[in-house]
Amino acid sequence: ATYYLGMSYYSDSCDQIAPTDAEIEAYFEKNKDSYGDIDMNEKYVDVRHVLSMPEGADSSNIRTETFSEEAWAVGEKNAQDILNRWLSGEQTEENFAALANETSADPGSNTAGGLYTDVTKGQMVAAFENWCFDASRKPGDTDLVKTQFGYHVMYFVGSEETWFTQTRSAYISNESNKIVED
């Protein structure tokens, strides 16, 4: 019983750890040497997408078969129809996520609202990344992007500097360890 009471206290206490931006920046400055040569401009991005493959394509053959221009045109039209459907309704992230769950052909994200989190450069195909990491990108931006897998209806959720995300995680871990010690 004491174990479960302690775990409940620990869990509740950890849920209360919510550092401010200033606390994270101060923690980074104090521990800067432990981060090595971190690129201060590198970012993580969060993005949602809906994948529309060429007609006749699926996750088992998109990498191995070639599809006609007509098949690609059907995929593009489908993607544009999905984007138009979203644009004609309430344009919220939640609505985009629901549409992704309903319409996306991407088995890696179609049950998570099309969401990919903490995406870094080198993780996705070039056209997808180029759109995500465009310096002018702002939360809520949408567009169609063509890759070798099909047309992606994109929704930009946001970005955060890598150093900030890593520092917040380290800060929370450090504070969690203090709770255990106490």
Rosetta silent file (secondary structure, phi, psi, omega in degrees, C-alpha in Angstrom):
SEQUENCE: ATYYLGMSYYSDSCDQIAPTDAEIEAYFEKNKDSYGDIDMNEKYVDVRHVLSMPEGADSSNIRTETFSEEAWAVGEKNAQDILNRWLSGEQTEENFAALANETSADPGSNTAGGLYTDVTKGQMVAAFENWCFDASRKPGDTDLVKTQFGYHVMYFVGSEETWFTQTRSAYISNESNKIVED
SCORE:     score description
SCORE:     0.000 S_00000001
   1 L     0.000  -38.676 -179.689    0.000    0.000    0.000 S_00000001
   2 H   -64.212  -39.040  178.479    2.856    2.382    0.800 S_00000001
   3 H   -59.030  -49.452 -177.815    4.374    1.722   -2.629 S_00000001
   4 H   -65.868  -36.379  176.705    1.150    2.638   -4.428 S_00000001
   5 H   -65.022  -43.139  178.295    0.671    5.724   -2.265 S_00000001
   6 H   -63.926  -41.842  178.770    4.251    6.771   -3.036 S_00000001
   7 H   -64.692  -39.080  178.251    3.790    6.185   -6.772 S_00000001
   8 H   -63.824  -44.178  177.975    0.586    8.206   -6.732 S_00000001
   9 H   -61.676  -45.964 -179.432    2.375   11.073   -4.938 S_00000001
  10 H   -60.427  -47.830 -179.418    5.302   10.888   -7.373 S_00000001
  11 H   -61.150  -46.658  178.590    3.027   10.855  -10.415 S_00000001
  12 H   -62.334  -40.419  179.990    0.936   13.770   -9.140 S_00000001
  13 H   -66.048  -42.064  179.186    4.076   15.732   -8.262 S_00000001
  14 H   -65.272  -34.795  178.140    5.633   15.152  -11.681 S_00000001
  15 H   -63.676  -21.453 -178.833    2.449   16.321  -13.367 S_00000001
  16 L   -85.875   -8.094 -179.310    2.938   19.650  -11.587 S_00000001
  17 L   -76.448  109.247 -179.173    6.378   20.258  -13.138 S_00000001
  18 L  -141.352   81.274 -176.396    5.767   22.979  -15.696 S_00000001
  19 L   -67.164  146.507  174.965    8.866   25.107  -16.162 S_00000001
  20 L   -78.627  165.443  176.397    8.589   28.573  -17.635 S_00000001
  21 H   -58.615  -39.075 -179.281   10.606   29.555  -20.685 S_00000001
  22 H   -64.496  -39.647  178.186   12.849   31.633  -18.398 S_00000001
  23 H   -65.837  -39.405  178.716   13.520   28.618  -16.149 S_00000001
  24 H   -65.928  -44.491  179.013   14.404   26.483  -19.166 S_00000001
  25 H   -62.502  -41.185  178.594   16.749   29.148  -20.539 S_00000001
  26 H   -65.373  -40.544  178.057   18.433   29.533  -17.133 S_00000001
  27 H   -62.887  -40.999  178.349   18.826   25.744  -16.837 S_00000001
  28 H   -61.968  -48.625 -179.075   20.397   25.654  -20.304 S_00000001
  29 H   -59.205  -40.802 -179.132   22.874   28.438  -19.438 S_00000001
  30 H   -67.327  -32.490 -174.190   23.816   26.678  -16.197 S_00000001
  31 L  -114.956   19.908 -174.241   24.335   23.326  -17.973 S_00000001
  32 H   -51.392  -39.518 -177.058   25.496   24.529  -21.390 S_00000001
  33 H   -63.186  -26.815 -177.638   28.692   22.465  -21.313 S_00000001
  34 H   -77.907   -7.671 -178.763   26.739   19.205  -21.060 S_00000001
  35 H   -95.165   -3.957  178.944   25.068   19.842  -24.431 S_00000001
  36 L    64.461 -145.360 -178.345   28.252   19.761  -26.516 S_00000001
  37 L   -92.533   66.747 -178.357   28.177   21.513  -29.893 S_00000001
  38 L   -75.703  136.632  177.682   24.421   21.871  -30.167 S_00000001
  39 L   -79.891  111.026 -175.526   23.124   23.753  -33.208 S_00000001
  40 L   -69.232  -13.518 -179.602   21.060   26.586  -31.727 S_00000001
  41 L   -99.046   -9.197  179.783   19.139   26.985  -35.006 S_00000001
  42 L   -68.185  142.363 -177.075   18.105   23.344  -35.404 S_00000001
  43 E  -127.350  154.178  163.726   14.390   22.784  -34.916 S_00000001
  44 E   -99.642  142.301  173.564   11.886   20.080  -34.202 S_00000001
  45 E  -124.272  151.257  171.264    8.619   20.468  -36.077 S_00000001
  46 E  -114.495  130.834 -175.771    5.189   19.023  -35.491 S_00000001
  47 E  -143.790  145.820  172.010    3.115   18.525  -38.614 S_00000001
  48 E  -111.356  151.897  177.460   -0.114   16.821  -39.594 S_00000001
  49 E  -154.365  158.609  171.562   -0.749   15.450  -43.052 S_00000001
  50 E  -119.905  127.625  178.938   -3.140   13.454  -45.152 S_00000001
  51 E   -99.042  127.789  172.687   -1.574   11.177  -47.762 S_00000001
  52 E  -118.082  111.571 -177.528   -3.355   10.618  -51.065 S_00000001
  53 L   -84.733  162.459  173.908   -1.563    8.012  -53.170 S_00000001
  54 L   -58.522  152.084  178.434   -1.827    7.599  -56.938 S_00000001
  55 L   -55.422  131.392  179.584   -4.814    5.554  -58.026 S_00000001
  56 L    90.502   -8.553 -179.569   -4.042    1.857  -57.555 S_00000001
  57 L   -90.904  152.528  171.077   -1.236    2.468  -55.075 S_00000001
  58 L  -151.201 -179.808 -174.718   -1.113    1.307  -51.485 S_00000001
  59 L   -64.865  -17.958 -179.483    1.562    0.910  -48.827 S_00000001
  60 L   -86.706  -19.777 -175.833    2.621   -2.448  -50.251 S_00000001
  61 L  -124.440   -4.410 -175.760    3.335   -1.290  -53.820 S_00000001
  62 L   -64.346  -27.485 -179.200    4.069    2.464  -53.747 S_00000001
  63 L   -87.874  -16.527 -172.154    7.825    1.811  -53.427 S_00000001
  64 L  -114.848  -18.896 -177.307    8.028   -0.902  -56.065 S_00000001
  65 L  -110.382  158.739  175.289    5.595   -0.037  -58.860 S_00000001
  66 L  -105.444  137.472 -177.224    5.394    2.813  -61.343 S_00000001
  67 L  -115.418  146.446 -176.502    2.071    4.593  -61.740 S_00000001
  68 L   -68.854  163.531  175.772    0.761    6.418  -64.792 S_00000001
  69 H   -58.750  -36.356  179.371    0.323   10.177  -65.039 S_00000001
  70 H   -64.387  -41.471  178.917   -3.421    9.554  -64.924 S_00000001
  71 H   -63.596  -40.269  177.184   -3.087    7.621  -61.653 S_00000001
  72 H   -65.780  -38.371  179.223   -1.034   10.481  -60.194 S_00000001
  73 H   -63.644  -37.642  176.979   -3.649   12.990  -61.395 S_00000001
  74 H   -64.190  -43.343  177.374   -6.359   11.042  -59.549 S_00000001
  75 H   -61.084  -41.624  179.273   -4.232   11.147  -56.375 S_00000001
  76 H   -65.692  -44.151  179.511   -3.690   14.884  -56.784 S_00000001
  77 H   -61.825  -42.506  177.966   -7.406   15.547  -57.349 S_00000001
  78 H   -59.932  -44.830  178.897   -8.265   13.498  -54.275 S_00000001
  79 H   -62.332  -43.704  179.065   -5.746   15.483  -52.196 S_00000001
  80 H   -63.625  -39.514  177.421   -7.129   18.790  -53.503 S_00000001
  81 H   -62.407  -39.764  178.631  -10.682   17.639  -52.697 S_00000001
  82 H   -65.682  -44.932  177.955   -9.587   16.787  -49.145 S_00000001
  83 H   -61.778  -44.749  179.326   -7.908   20.179  -48.746 S_00000001
  84 H   -61.805  -38.868  177.879  -10.985   21.947  -50.149 S_00000001
  85 H   -61.171  -43.611  178.769  -13.204   20.013  -47.761 S_00000001
  86 H   -66.594  -42.717 -179.060  -11.093   21.187  -44.812 S_00000001
  87 H   -65.446  -26.470 -178.011  -10.984   24.762  -46.124 S_00000001
  88 L   -83.820   -8.665  179.386  -14.771   24.847  -46.481 S_00000001
  89 L  -108.399 -161.309  176.090  -15.315   23.932  -42.820 S_00000001
  90 L   -74.013  118.848 -171.882  -14.015   25.186  -39.515 S_00000001
  91 L   -87.766   73.066  178.387  -10.270   25.374  -40.084 S_00000001
  92 L  -113.828  160.932  176.725   -8.962   24.034  -36.799 S_00000001
  93 H   -62.487  -38.628 -179.944   -6.202   21.580  -36.055 S_00000001
  94 H   -61.841  -41.737  178.721   -8.751   19.244  -34.464 S_00000001
  95 H   -67.814  -37.379  176.248  -10.840   19.202  -37.642 S_00000001
  96 H   -62.650  -43.943  179.895   -7.750   18.540  -39.736 S_00000001
  97 H   -60.088  -43.098  179.085   -6.845   15.647  -37.427 S_00000001
  98 H   -62.928  -41.282  178.930  -10.324   14.156  -37.791 S_00000001
  99 H   -64.882  -39.559  177.799  -10.090   14.458  -41.576 S_00000001
 100 H   -63.235  -43.498  178.293   -6.669   12.769  -41.536 S_00000001
 101 H   -60.069  -35.664 -176.315   -8.044    9.876  -39.483 S_00000001
 102 H   -80.477  -34.420 -166.897  -10.855    9.499  -41.981 S_00000001
 103 H  -120.858  -14.598 -172.375   -9.031    9.933  -45.289 S_00000001
 104 L   -75.012  140.868  176.263   -5.261    9.435  -45.047 S_00000001
 105 L   -91.533    2.619 -178.803   -3.544    6.483  -46.723 S_00000001
 106 L   -83.736  108.461 -178.021   -0.508    6.801  -44.435 S_00000001
 107 L   -68.362  -15.722 -179.566   -0.534    3.771  -42.114 S_00000001
 108 L   -81.314  -16.370 -176.406    2.055    5.445  -39.880 S_00000001
 109 L  -142.347   -0.574 -172.907   -0.129    8.374  -38.863 S_00000001
 110 L   -75.234   -4.554  172.643   -3.704    7.893  -40.044 S_00000001
 111 L  -108.110    4.211  179.324   -4.923    6.835  -36.612 S_00000001
 112 L  -120.872   28.875  179.172   -3.135    9.731  -34.897 S_00000001
 113 L    68.713   23.410  179.915   -4.728   12.560  -36.834 S_00000001
 114 L    72.559   15.281 -171.244   -1.897   12.505  -39.363 S_00000001
 115 E   -86.167  130.622  166.026    0.462   13.782  -36.667 S_00000001
 116 E  -120.667  125.685 -178.931    4.230   13.504  -36.731 S_00000001
 117 E  -111.432  156.012  176.938    5.956   15.134  -33.753 S_00000001
 118 E    52.479   41.712  177.551    9.545   16.162  -33.151 S_00000001
 119 E   -73.918  133.179  176.597   10.451   15.793  -36.819 S_00000001
 120 L  -117.869  162.616  177.457   14.065   16.740  -37.533 S_00000001
 121 L   -60.756  138.233 -179.658   15.868   17.332  -40.798 S_00000001
 122 L    95.123   -3.420 -176.874   16.862   14.079  -42.435 S_00000001
 123 L   -93.040  -32.561 -176.753   13.894   12.149  -41.076 S_00000001
 124 L  -114.322  172.937  177.628   11.378   12.628  -43.913 S_00000001
 125 L   -68.917  157.044 -169.478   11.621   12.737  -47.710 S_00000001
 126 H   -54.432  -50.899 -176.167   13.025   15.954  -49.191 S_00000001
 127 H   -63.312  -38.752  177.858    9.848   17.641  -50.499 S_00000001
 128 H   -62.267  -49.566  179.636    8.022   16.951  -47.215 S_00000001
 129 H   -64.297  -42.588 -179.330   10.926   18.363  -45.200 S_00000001
 130 H   -56.324  -39.868  178.223   11.425   21.361  -47.466 S_00000001
 131 H   -68.485  -46.935 -177.164    7.852   22.387  -46.768 S_00000001
 132 H   -62.517  -39.093 -172.934    8.095   21.734  -43.012 S_00000001
 133 L   -99.479   12.105  174.047   11.381   23.548  -42.512 S_00000001
 134 L   -59.174  129.507 -175.838   10.656   26.571  -44.710 S_00000001
 135 L   -60.328  -24.268 -178.873   11.721   29.588  -42.633 S_00000001
 136 L   -88.279   -1.704 -175.475    8.436   31.366  -43.353 S_00000001
 137 L   -63.920  134.674  179.238    6.282   28.465  -42.091 S_00000001
 138 L  -128.545  152.555  177.052    3.737   29.433  -39.410 S_00000001
 139 L   -54.132  134.374 -179.972    1.303   27.360  -37.313 S_00000001
 140 L    95.249   -9.826  177.793   -1.874   26.677  -39.262 S_00000001
 141 L   -62.889  142.145  176.526   -0.245   26.848  -42.709 S_00000001
 142 E  -133.423  157.669  178.173   -1.627   24.316  -45.188 S_00000001
 143 E  -175.741  171.768  171.871   -0.636   23.233  -48.665 S_00000001
 144 E  -103.475  136.532  178.575   -0.289   20.296  -51.041 S_00000001
 145 E  -132.018  128.898  177.769    3.130   18.672  -51.340 S_00000001
 146 E   -96.307  131.327  172.503    4.016   15.964  -53.849 S_00000001
 147 E  -129.028  179.977  178.305    6.497   13.248  -52.881 S_00000001
 148 L   -66.880   -8.759 -179.816    7.326    9.847  -54.337 S_00000001
 149 L   -98.816  -12.591 -179.193    4.590    8.420  -52.059 S_00000001
 150 E   140.440 -161.061  178.194    1.764   10.648  -53.279 S_00000001
 151 E  -100.534  133.365 -179.682    0.247   14.009  -52.498 S_00000001
 152 E  -109.297  126.068  169.154    0.300   15.239  -48.933 S_00000001
 153 E   -87.504  112.903 -171.397   -2.262   17.684  -47.604 S_00000001
 154 E   -99.246  147.028  173.073   -0.043   19.427  -45.057 S_00000001
 155 E  -139.306  117.030 -177.559   -0.934   21.244  -41.831 S_00000001
 156 E   -86.382  119.363  179.997    1.876   22.897  -39.895 S_00000001
 157 E   -83.530  -49.646 -179.439    1.377   22.579  -36.141 S_00000001
 158 E   165.422  179.099  179.329    4.520   24.364  -34.958 S_00000001
 159 E  -143.498  161.864  178.042    8.211   24.194  -34.265 S_00000001
 160 E  -150.773  143.362  178.918   10.594   24.513  -31.386 S_00000001
 161 E   -62.881  139.762 -178.606   14.351   24.821  -31.206 S_00000001
 162 H   -57.467  -44.027 -178.057   16.009   21.492  -30.491 S_00000001
 163 H   -59.698  -36.861 -177.337   18.068   22.900  -27.622 S_00000001
 164 H   -68.936  -44.822  179.811   14.891   24.162  -25.948 S_00000001
 165 H   -63.228  -45.186 -179.700   13.064   20.838  -26.246 S_00000001
 166 H   -65.972  -38.344  179.939   16.074   18.886  -24.976 S_00000001
 167 H   -68.776  -41.102  177.532   16.627   21.322  -22.121 S_00000001
 168 H   -59.752  -43.667  179.201   12.973   21.186  -21.040 S_00000001
 169 H   -62.015  -43.995  179.352   13.195   17.382  -20.979 S_00000001
 170 H   -65.252  -40.044  179.036   16.414   17.491  -18.935 S_00000001
 171 H   -61.263  -48.761 -178.873   14.914   20.057  -16.548 S_00000001
 172 H   -63.747  -40.694  177.145   11.806   17.926  -15.962 S_00000001
 173 H   -61.352  -44.142  179.292   13.945   14.808  -15.483 S_00000001
 174 H   -61.720  -45.020  179.986   16.119   16.652  -12.964 S_00000001
 175 H   -66.870  -36.787  177.496   13.081   17.903  -11.036 S_00000001
 176 H   -63.819  -40.526  177.904   11.543   14.400  -11.090 S_00000001
 177 H   -63.703  -36.174  177.758   14.745   12.978   -9.608 S_00000001
 178 H   -63.499  -37.387  178.510   14.554   15.557   -6.801 S_00000001
 179 H   -62.545  -42.926  179.361   11.042   14.319   -5.969 S_00000001
 180 H   -63.817  -44.088  179.942   12.381   10.755   -5.681 S_00000001
 181 H   -62.371  -40.468  179.967   15.274   11.903   -3.491 S_00000001
 182 L   -67.288    0.000    0.000   12.924   13.849   -1.219 S_00000001
